[in-house]
Amino acid sequence: MNPVIALIVDDEPLLRERLRAHLGTVWPALSRIDDARNGPEALELFELHRHQVVFLDIHMPGLNGIDTARALARRAHLVFVTAYEQYAVQAFEQGAVDYLVKPVDPARLADTVERLQRQLAGPLRADAALDAMLDQLAGRLGQRVRPQQWLQWIKASVGNSVRLIPVEQVHFMRADDKYTLVAWEEGEALIRKSIRELIEQLDPEHFVQTHRSVIVNLRCVSEVVRGINETAEIHLRGHDEVLPVSRTYLHHFRQM
Amino acid sequence: MGFALLLSWFLSVMSRTPYPDVFGRIGFIALVLLLTYSAAGKLKPRWLSAGAARLGAVILMAPVAALVTALVTQRGNFVAYLAKTETLVGHVFLVVLSVIFGVLFSLVAMRNERKGRERADRLQIELEKNNLERELLDARLRLLQAQIEPHFLFNTLANVEALVAAGSPNAGPVLRHLIAYLRAAMPRLSDNDATLDAELQLVRAYLELMHLRIPDRLQFTVTPVPNAATLRFPAMALLTLVENAVRHGIDPGMEGGRIDVGGQWDDASGRLTLWVSDTGAGMSETAQPGTGLTNLRSRLKAFYGPTARLDLHDVTPHGVRVELNFLPGEPP
């Protein structure tokens, strides 16, 4: 059998060192152990040396543990390492892949090593269960990131700093020459984004265009007064400004 | 409103002159004035207030409407009708009555309208107040729940274990940081005993622990703030911001960055600005704002009064700077 080499992937140096020390004791036959700080580094090293065994932290910067696992799954034996990731542990317990919990218990690691040695004797199986588990894990961890992509922050120069204004604090936006005026709870600012760009990026549930040059936050509207000739005027809560509604956009307020 | 106006109009005038034809004429005038009242509110020119427009229109329309009724009822006799003193007096009387009642009922209607608006405004204010109270209660409840993230705790413990196993002299200090962090992060009943000094120590303990874990990716400074020892400060407020900076700024990037925590008094206004600034990944314009910032904002306002602010700024080339600005002397 070829000499076995292993790769440890973790962004925390002390934990890499600790696992390396444990492996040195439990698996003295390992001819070499490499270190990587993140997913891309791990893949680069793997391409160079083709480690048979990879210990992989799930929570990592850059390419995350799951994507790294996908890239390695059919070419190396994987062991996941995690401190506490409730969903991850649930997924592992279904048995598709071995996992270790930090801090690593030497006795538990010995079991893992024994299992790995048995697997190394046979061929690397293409495991559909592993793929399924990775999908499931990605889905569960992904729950923390919402897919929705509406604009949530307006970046605007105020004084000599760039403010990040939460869109829910914005009252209205109005085209102003080459710029767009943003009026929000604490004042007004000019931004470069056009009304046309903004209306496509803002959540239509809360923001509507009322005029060629005006977008209003529906949560701030106190009154819509119908005028002559299919137009209207919008009065805002806590704001003296009266905004126009032109004929083209009046349909937003038909039911109101 | 319109119906009541019409009806009362009828009744009051009826009691004086209960003749069928007068009844008809009064009804017609009332109808015209009612329409005038409604139309004047909608079609008024910009420079005129709704009230003035309505009153003016009603006063103008009353004689016109009376004249029309005279024309219709008298037809051929119209000129004779106006020439005869007796009927002319009657007509003038009718006009005067129309104007008086028209104005009277317009005023009543406008008063009702105003009262309705005031009631709606009151309800709105009430609703906002309720929302604010609920948010505050939510924030308190969260404060009572344990704030320690298991992922952070177990990773840190794994690092401590590694230090102990290696016989590192760092093990002791690191454990002390962890204890300080845990003590501060334990659930508490009220904000009243917390000071800015304690908060800065907590933040320092947390950052020391994070720096131990990822020394190559996280640098930090925590600058002392004058008078922090006696300044009451809502517990965990700065820590929330620092945790955010680590989670959203430092964690996602392979390069990491630095976090600076500090504060500055403005002598003129007596206000204090505290900041947590990072050079991490920065905020995407579509990043979902967590409930953390909103809660923190309402807690600050509850603690230091409505002038307390929480602002976010973009850091060039990348990163986020969060500033808290408040007047510590203000009553809650």
XYZ file of C-alpha atoms in Angstrom:
588
model
C 0.000 0.000 0.000
C 1.176 3.526 -0.765
C 2.203 5.682 2.171
C -0.925 7.487 3.433
C -0.899 11.274 3.596
C -3.588 13.427 5.250
C -4.806 17.031 4.960
C -6.263 19.099 7.811
C -8.460 22.033 6.766
C -9.409 24.504 9.506
C -9.161 28.284 9.814
C -8.076 28.124 13.463
C -4.334 27.369 13.789
C -4.435 26.033 17.369
C -7.065 23.496 16.389
C -5.093 22.409 13.333
C -2.038 21.860 15.525
C -4.054 19.954 18.106
C -5.537 17.581 15.539
C -2.110 17.085 13.986
C -0.687 16.153 17.411
C -3.525 13.694 18.051
C -3.081 12.087 14.643
C 0.638 11.730 15.281
C -0.183 9.626 18.356
C -3.154 7.669 17.065
C -1.940 7.063 13.515
C 1.868 6.985 13.572
C 1.913 5.285 10.131
C 0.762 8.514 8.444
C 3.725 9.557 6.380
C 2.751 13.191 6.177
C 0.132 15.704 7.375
C -0.543 18.977 5.505
C -2.404 22.066 6.704
C -4.780 24.379 4.901
C -6.466 27.497 6.290
C -9.424 27.568 3.944
C -11.180 25.829 1.063
C -9.211 27.241 -1.881
C -5.905 26.531 -0.124
C -7.081 22.982 0.565
C -7.985 22.345 -3.070
C -4.650 23.732 -4.242
C -2.708 21.451 -1.878
C -4.875 18.496 -2.777
C -4.170 18.913 -6.472
C -0.457 18.860 -5.694
C -0.286 15.916 -3.309
C -3.516 13.906 -3.649
C -4.090 13.216 0.046
C -6.088 10.066 0.677
C -7.686 11.473 3.849
C -9.048 15.001 4.440
C -10.202 16.370 7.808
C -12.499 19.254 7.023
C -13.996 22.014 9.181
C -17.432 22.984 7.872
C -17.437 26.578 8.984
C -14.705 28.313 7.019
C -14.090 31.534 5.111
C -13.950 31.659 1.335
C -15.137 28.448 -0.255
C -17.055 26.862 2.609
C -16.602 23.375 3.952
C -19.501 21.949 2.012
C -18.329 23.245 -1.354
C -14.831 22.013 -0.590
C -16.313 18.624 0.315
C -18.190 18.493 -2.981
C -14.970 19.136 -4.841
C -13.146 16.380 -2.936
C -15.870 13.841 -2.227
C -15.075 11.301 -4.927
C -11.314 11.615 -4.709
C -10.525 11.390 -0.970
C -11.934 9.962 2.255
C -13.577 12.800 4.169
C -13.958 13.350 7.899
C -15.909 16.423 8.968
C -14.839 18.349 12.041
C -17.180 20.747 13.783
C -17.368 22.576 17.109
C -21.095 22.851 17.320
C -23.355 23.096 14.369
C -26.655 21.625 15.371
C -27.916 20.996 11.857
C -24.604 19.629 10.686
C -24.431 17.096 13.495
C -27.982 15.987 12.701
C -26.980 15.400 9.093
C -23.833 13.485 10.066
C -25.681 11.237 12.444
C -27.511 9.720 9.523
C -24.225 7.970 8.889
C -23.201 8.999 5.387
C -19.872 10.333 6.552
C -17.689 10.244 9.623
C -17.394 13.329 11.779
C -15.493 14.590 14.822
C -16.556 17.133 17.409
C -14.080 19.727 18.698
C -12.247 19.461 21.017
C -11.313 16.124 19.537
C -11.436 13.172 21.884
C -8.426 10.831 21.221
C -10.486 7.650 21.790
C -13.099 8.822 19.313
C -10.367 9.748 16.849
C -8.892 6.241 17.201
C -12.245 4.764 16.074
C -12.272 7.089 13.079
C -8.712 6.157 12.166
C -9.518 2.439 12.396
C -12.485 2.919 10.086
C -10.383 4.960 7.647
C -7.680 2.259 7.549
C -10.314 -0.343 6.656
C -11.738 1.889 3.903
C -8.288 2.652 2.502
C -7.730 -1.044 1.898
C -10.663 -1.121 -0.542
C -11.504 1.141 -3.498
C -12.976 4.645 -2.963
C -16.692 4.274 -3.440
C -18.740 6.832 -5.296
C -21.284 7.338 -2.597
C -24.723 8.646 -3.501
C -25.589 8.884 0.183
C -22.722 11.326 0.661
C -23.997 13.559 -2.135
C -27.461 13.491 -0.613
C -26.042 14.383 2.779
C -24.052 17.294 1.394
C -27.157 18.638 -0.339
C -29.106 18.325 2.852
C -26.383 20.022 4.846
C -26.103 22.840 2.349
C -29.853 23.303 2.531
C -29.880 23.414 6.305
C -26.958 25.766 6.681
C -28.363 27.779 3.821
C -31.526 28.476 5.762
C -29.657 31.216 7.512
C -29.195 33.050 4.247
C -32.426 34.226 2.684
C -32.636 33.955 -1.085
C -34.526 37.232 -1.451
C -32.441 39.963 -3.045
C -34.254 43.305 -2.762
C -32.286 46.421 -1.969
C -32.017 46.784 1.815
C -29.494 49.602 2.185
C -28.997 52.872 0.385
C -25.401 54.034 0.273
C -25.380 57.814 0.361
C -22.672 60.415 0.931
C -23.555 62.534 3.938
C -20.901 65.049 4.918
C -17.583 63.291 4.439
C -18.853 59.802 5.167
C -20.922 57.246 3.290
C -24.053 56.417 5.254
C -25.799 53.069 4.982
C -29.475 53.963 5.215
C -31.915 51.111 5.887
C -34.590 51.314 3.179
C -37.413 51.069 5.704
C -36.327 54.479 7.034
C -36.619 56.052 3.587
C -39.741 58.209 3.064
C -39.417 58.910 -0.630
C -36.965 59.353 -3.498
C -37.130 61.965 -6.206
C -35.079 62.568 -9.311
C -33.009 65.694 -8.900
C -31.067 66.693 -11.998
C -28.362 64.035 -12.478
C -28.908 62.644 -8.975
C -31.688 61.184 -6.902
C -32.765 62.824 -3.675
C -33.386 60.378 -0.827
C -35.472 61.671 2.077
C -35.311 59.502 5.172
C -36.000 59.751 8.896
C -32.888 61.737 9.644
C -32.550 63.994 6.630
C -31.928 64.092 2.920
C -29.098 62.909 0.718
C -28.246 62.717 -2.967
C -27.288 59.421 -4.584
C -26.220 58.515 -8.082
C -28.657 55.682 -8.669
C -31.521 56.661 -10.938
C -35.204 56.293 -10.164
C -35.391 53.660 -12.897
C -32.619 51.555 -11.324
C -34.037 51.991 -7.831
C -37.583 50.891 -8.632
C -36.245 47.645 -10.084
C -34.164 46.910 -6.979
C -36.635 47.871 -4.254
C -39.199 45.508 -2.766
C -42.447 46.302 -4.653
C -44.395 45.342 -1.548
C -43.264 48.566 0.121
C -42.060 50.903 -2.614
C -44.028 52.133 -5.609
C -43.274 54.592 -8.328
C -45.913 57.321 -8.385
C -44.483 59.563 -11.037
C -41.739 59.518 -13.657
C -39.394 60.994 -11.058
C -40.815 59.823 -7.710
C -40.728 56.625 -5.634
C -42.589 56.553 -2.346
C -42.422 54.230 0.657
C -46.000 53.001 1.133
C -45.431 52.649 4.881
C -45.044 56.440 5.095
C -48.132 57.414 3.102
C -50.787 59.048 5.285
C -53.259 60.161 2.618
C -53.808 60.015 -1.109
C -55.957 62.870 -2.387
C -57.497 62.428 -5.824
C -57.086 65.443 -8.062
C -58.506 66.382 -11.422
C -57.658 64.649 -14.661
C -56.647 61.220 -13.308
C -53.905 62.437 -10.979
C -53.498 62.501 -7.229
C -51.354 63.892 -4.451
C -49.645 61.902 -1.720
C -49.329 63.224 1.802
C -46.678 61.644 4.001
C -46.692 60.941 7.691
C -44.264 63.183 9.525
C -43.281 65.068 6.369
C -44.627 68.289 4.827
C -43.708 67.301 1.295
C -46.645 66.591 -1.028
C -45.763 64.179 -3.836
C -47.444 63.918 -7.226
C -49.104 60.802 -8.617
C -49.319 60.895 -12.375
C -51.928 59.192 -14.508
C -49.642 56.307 -15.481
C -49.102 55.256 -11.882
C -52.525 56.032 -10.408
C -53.516 52.347 -10.591
C -51.369 51.680 -7.498
C -53.879 53.632 -5.446
C -57.193 52.620 -6.991
C -58.145 50.378 -4.131
C -56.799 52.582 -1.389
C -72.963 62.967 6.779
C -74.568 64.243 3.579
C -77.830 62.550 4.299
C -77.990 63.867 7.855
C -77.172 67.324 6.600
C -79.957 67.138 4.055
C -82.483 65.743 6.480
C -81.804 68.201 9.284
C -81.846 70.984 6.777
C -85.285 69.888 5.663
C -86.644 69.559 9.164
C -85.397 72.870 10.459
C -86.670 74.819 7.503
C -89.876 72.824 7.269
C -90.923 73.833 10.733
C -90.962 77.461 9.571
C -92.629 77.203 6.166
C -94.376 73.903 5.625
C -95.621 74.437 2.014
C -95.037 71.712 -0.612
C -93.565 73.997 -3.273
C -91.274 75.690 -0.784
C -90.371 72.252 0.404
C -89.320 71.358 -3.111
C -87.356 74.565 -3.592
C -85.579 74.181 -0.257
C -84.792 70.574 -1.108
C -83.341 71.611 -4.437
C -81.246 74.383 -2.879
C -80.035 71.981 -0.177
C -79.031 69.462 -2.821
C -77.168 72.059 -4.858
C -75.340 73.345 -1.780
C -74.411 69.823 -0.740
C -72.926 69.117 -4.160
C -71.171 72.485 -4.077
C -69.694 71.616 -0.681
C -68.315 68.278 -1.909
C -67.065 69.625 -5.224
C -65.339 72.645 -3.664
C -63.191 70.360 -1.523
C -61.977 68.431 -4.583
C -61.692 71.105 -7.258
C -60.295 73.923 -5.122
C -57.268 75.831 -6.425
C -53.931 75.121 -4.709
C -53.654 78.453 -2.894
C -57.019 78.143 -1.119
C -57.588 76.031 1.990
C -60.348 73.425 1.771
C -62.433 75.146 4.457
C -62.340 78.579 2.845
C -63.049 77.108 -0.588
C -66.102 75.249 0.694
C -67.579 78.180 2.624
C -66.987 80.579 -0.261
C -68.540 78.239 -2.784
C -71.607 77.609 -0.601
C -72.162 81.360 -0.038
C -71.842 82.038 -3.768
C -74.058 79.144 -4.838
C -76.942 79.805 -2.397
C -78.405 82.872 -4.234
C -77.826 81.221 -7.612
C -79.680 78.079 -6.539
C -82.521 80.166 -5.092
C -82.780 82.103 -8.338
C -82.935 78.870 -10.347
C -85.795 77.564 -8.173
C -87.616 80.845 -8.715
C -87.094 80.555 -12.469
C -88.365 76.998 -12.596
C -91.401 77.456 -10.380
C -92.525 80.835 -11.759
C -91.531 80.424 -15.402
C -93.470 83.150 -17.271
C -94.302 85.013 -14.102
C -90.649 85.328 -13.220
C -90.308 89.031 -13.868
C -93.596 89.768 -12.050
C -92.434 87.561 -9.213
C -89.334 89.629 -8.745
C -91.159 92.963 -9.257
C -93.717 92.328 -6.566
C -92.390 93.504 -3.194
C -94.095 90.770 -1.225
C -92.649 87.837 -3.216
C -89.298 89.598 -3.614
C -89.014 89.858 0.173
C -89.928 86.178 0.323
C -87.201 85.359 -2.179
C -84.590 87.444 -0.383
C -85.639 85.742 2.834
C -85.156 82.370 1.133
C -81.673 83.386 -0.072
C -80.664 84.619 3.376
C -81.934 81.430 4.963
C -80.048 79.310 2.396
C -76.819 81.170 3.065
C -77.203 80.971 6.852
C -78.024 77.271 6.911
C -75.564 76.465 4.158
C -72.735 78.053 6.131
C -73.970 76.563 9.398
C -74.104 73.014 8.103
C -70.810 73.394 6.237
C -69.164 74.412 9.496
C -70.718 71.456 11.332
C -69.624 69.080 8.592
C -66.078 70.421 8.583
C -65.909 70.132 12.347
C -67.011 66.491 12.155
C -64.455 65.835 9.455
C -61.694 67.400 11.520
C -62.715 65.375 14.559
C -62.637 62.209 12.488
C -59.153 63.029 11.274
C -57.998 63.783 14.800
C -59.366 60.463 15.986
C -57.544 58.640 13.185
C -54.320 60.473 14.110
C -54.776 59.571 17.769
C -55.271 55.926 16.852
C -52.157 56.055 14.688
C -50.068 57.508 17.518
C -51.498 54.938 19.917
C -50.589 52.168 17.494
C -47.023 53.432 17.119
C -46.673 53.686 20.886
C -47.885 50.113 21.280
C -45.420 48.914 18.663
C -42.568 50.655 20.421
C -43.519 49.129 23.748
C -43.727 45.692 22.215
C -40.302 46.052 20.593
C -38.850 47.101 23.918
C -40.410 44.139 25.655
C -39.030 41.850 22.973
C -35.581 43.329 23.485
C -35.813 42.775 27.253
C -36.924 39.208 26.712
C -33.982 38.505 24.470
C -31.691 39.993 27.090
C -33.063 37.468 29.536
C -32.305 34.586 27.243
C -28.789 33.266 27.123
C -26.741 35.236 24.613
C -23.854 32.841 24.222
C -23.569 31.324 20.806
C -22.738 27.630 21.134
C -20.559 27.668 18.044
C -18.421 30.412 19.577
C -18.316 28.773 23.004
C -17.267 25.298 21.862
C -14.706 26.526 19.361
C -13.175 28.716 22.063
C -13.169 25.829 24.523
C -11.449 23.648 21.930
C -8.748 26.328 21.645
C -8.354 26.482 25.431
C -8.008 22.715 25.488
C -5.288 22.923 22.850
C -3.403 25.550 24.898
C -3.658 23.506 28.080
C -2.515 20.352 26.284
C 0.473 22.202 24.849
C 1.324 23.585 28.293
C 1.122 27.121 26.897
C 1.487 30.006 29.387
C -1.401 31.636 27.452
C -3.901 29.125 28.819
C -4.481 31.026 32.076
C -5.094 34.489 30.574
C -7.307 33.021 27.855
C -9.434 31.180 30.406
C -9.797 34.428 32.331
C -11.002 36.194 29.156
C -13.503 33.427 28.607
C -14.756 33.664 32.191
C -15.105 37.460 31.900
C -17.012 37.007 28.672
C -19.320 34.327 30.075
C -20.023 36.331 33.231
C -21.032 39.380 31.199
C -22.995 37.356 28.700
C -25.102 35.570 31.327
C -28.779 36.478 31.291
C -29.537 39.478 33.469
C -32.674 41.060 34.848
C -32.073 44.700 34.144
C -29.826 47.150 32.374
C -29.574 49.426 35.357
C -26.294 48.288 36.840
C -24.369 48.025 33.556
C -21.678 50.588 32.755
C -19.795 51.464 29.595
C -16.589 50.400 31.315
C -17.946 46.892 31.885
C -19.127 46.767 28.281
C -15.700 47.753 26.951
C -14.110 45.036 29.080
C -16.577 42.508 27.708
C -15.821 43.600 24.151
C -12.089 43.345 24.810
C -12.492 39.845 26.281
C -14.496 38.724 23.262
C -12.003 40.165 20.783
C -9.044 38.631 22.672
C -10.724 35.244 22.344
C -11.450 35.722 18.654
C -7.893 36.919 18.063
C -6.587 33.795 19.779
C -8.667 31.664 17.439
C -7.819 33.397 14.169
C -4.660 35.441 14.877
C -3.767 35.739 11.195
C -7.166 37.129 10.200
C -8.213 39.405 13.056
C -6.471 42.464 14.497
C -8.236 44.797 16.878
C -7.995 47.852 19.105
C -10.288 48.860 21.953
C -9.577 52.461 22.912
C -10.578 53.555 26.431
C -13.370 56.129 26.629
C -13.102 58.861 29.318
C -15.659 58.653 32.159
C -16.725 55.168 31.073
C -16.687 53.839 34.641
C -19.626 55.976 35.766
C -21.600 55.947 32.526
C -24.696 53.753 32.498
C -24.821 51.744 29.299
C -27.235 49.088 27.962
C -25.524 45.736 28.427
C -24.375 43.839 25.321
C -25.019 46.803 23.001
C -21.416 47.167 21.824
C -20.854 43.430 21.950
C -23.736 42.897 19.511
C -22.016 45.251 17.077
C -18.622 43.609 17.525
C -20.106 40.138 17.047
C -21.762 41.404 13.864
C -18.436 42.794 12.657
C -16.792 39.394 13.205
C -19.640 37.364 11.705
C -20.359 39.522 8.659
C -17.067 41.366 8.222
C -14.173 39.122 9.277
C -15.580 35.585 9.025
C -16.607 35.525 5.345
C -13.269 36.686 3.941
C -10.015 34.745 3.774
C -8.027 37.922 4.435
C -9.989 38.937 7.531
C -9.378 42.484 8.731
C -9.235 44.706 11.765
C -11.886 45.874 14.219
C -11.570 49.182 16.055
C -13.746 50.104 19.006
C -13.639 53.583 20.483
C -15.523 56.644 21.577
C -15.385 60.411 21.625
C -17.168 63.057 23.665
C -18.424 66.208 22.019
C -17.755 68.860 24.666
C -20.147 71.412 23.193
C -23.240 69.189 23.139
C -22.236 66.731 25.861
C -23.026 63.868 23.495
C -20.968 60.712 23.230
C -20.225 58.895 19.975
C -19.136 55.264 20.223
C -18.050 53.295 17.200
C -17.311 49.802 16.043
C -15.443 49.921 12.767
C -14.190 46.999 10.696
C -12.199 46.574 7.503
C -13.925 43.309 6.649
C -16.066 42.216 3.767
C -18.407 45.223 3.973
C -22.137 45.246 3.553
C -23.855 44.354 0.338
C -26.736 46.647 -0.532
C -29.071 43.679 -0.505
C -27.888 42.248 2.830
C -30.899 41.436 4.987
C -30.815 43.725 8.005
C -30.894 41.478 11.064
C -33.276 42.151 13.908
C -30.191 42.865 16.048
C -29.698 46.416 14.791
C -33.378 47.320 14.997
C -33.576 45.998 18.552
C -30.441 47.830 19.498
C -31.834 51.071 18.119
C -35.005 50.778 20.161
C -33.060 49.822 23.280
C -30.812 52.860 22.882
C -33.811 55.151 22.515
C -35.419 53.613 25.579
C -32.195 54.058 27.518
C -31.069 57.534 26.443
C -34.236 59.094 25.024
C -35.445 59.692 21.481
C -32.363 61.646 20.336
C -30.170 58.543 20.626
C -29.001 57.377 17.198
C -27.493 54.335 15.563
C -25.931 55.026 12.149
C -24.122 52.793 9.699
C -21.331 54.011 7.460
C -19.429 52.482 4.610
C -15.675 52.110 5.151
C -13.344 52.499 2.150
C -12.136 50.352 0.484
C -14.375 47.874 2.331
C -15.902 47.445 5.759
C -18.627 48.902 7.940
C -18.542 51.473 10.707
C -21.448 51.576 13.159
C -21.823 54.659 15.313
C -23.915 55.117 18.432
C -24.580 58.719 19.350
C -26.450 59.774 22.487
C -26.644 62.252 25.356
C -25.940 60.270 28.547
C -27.595 62.834 30.831
C -31.025 62.425 29.260
C -33.658 60.641 31.315
C -34.895 57.381 29.800
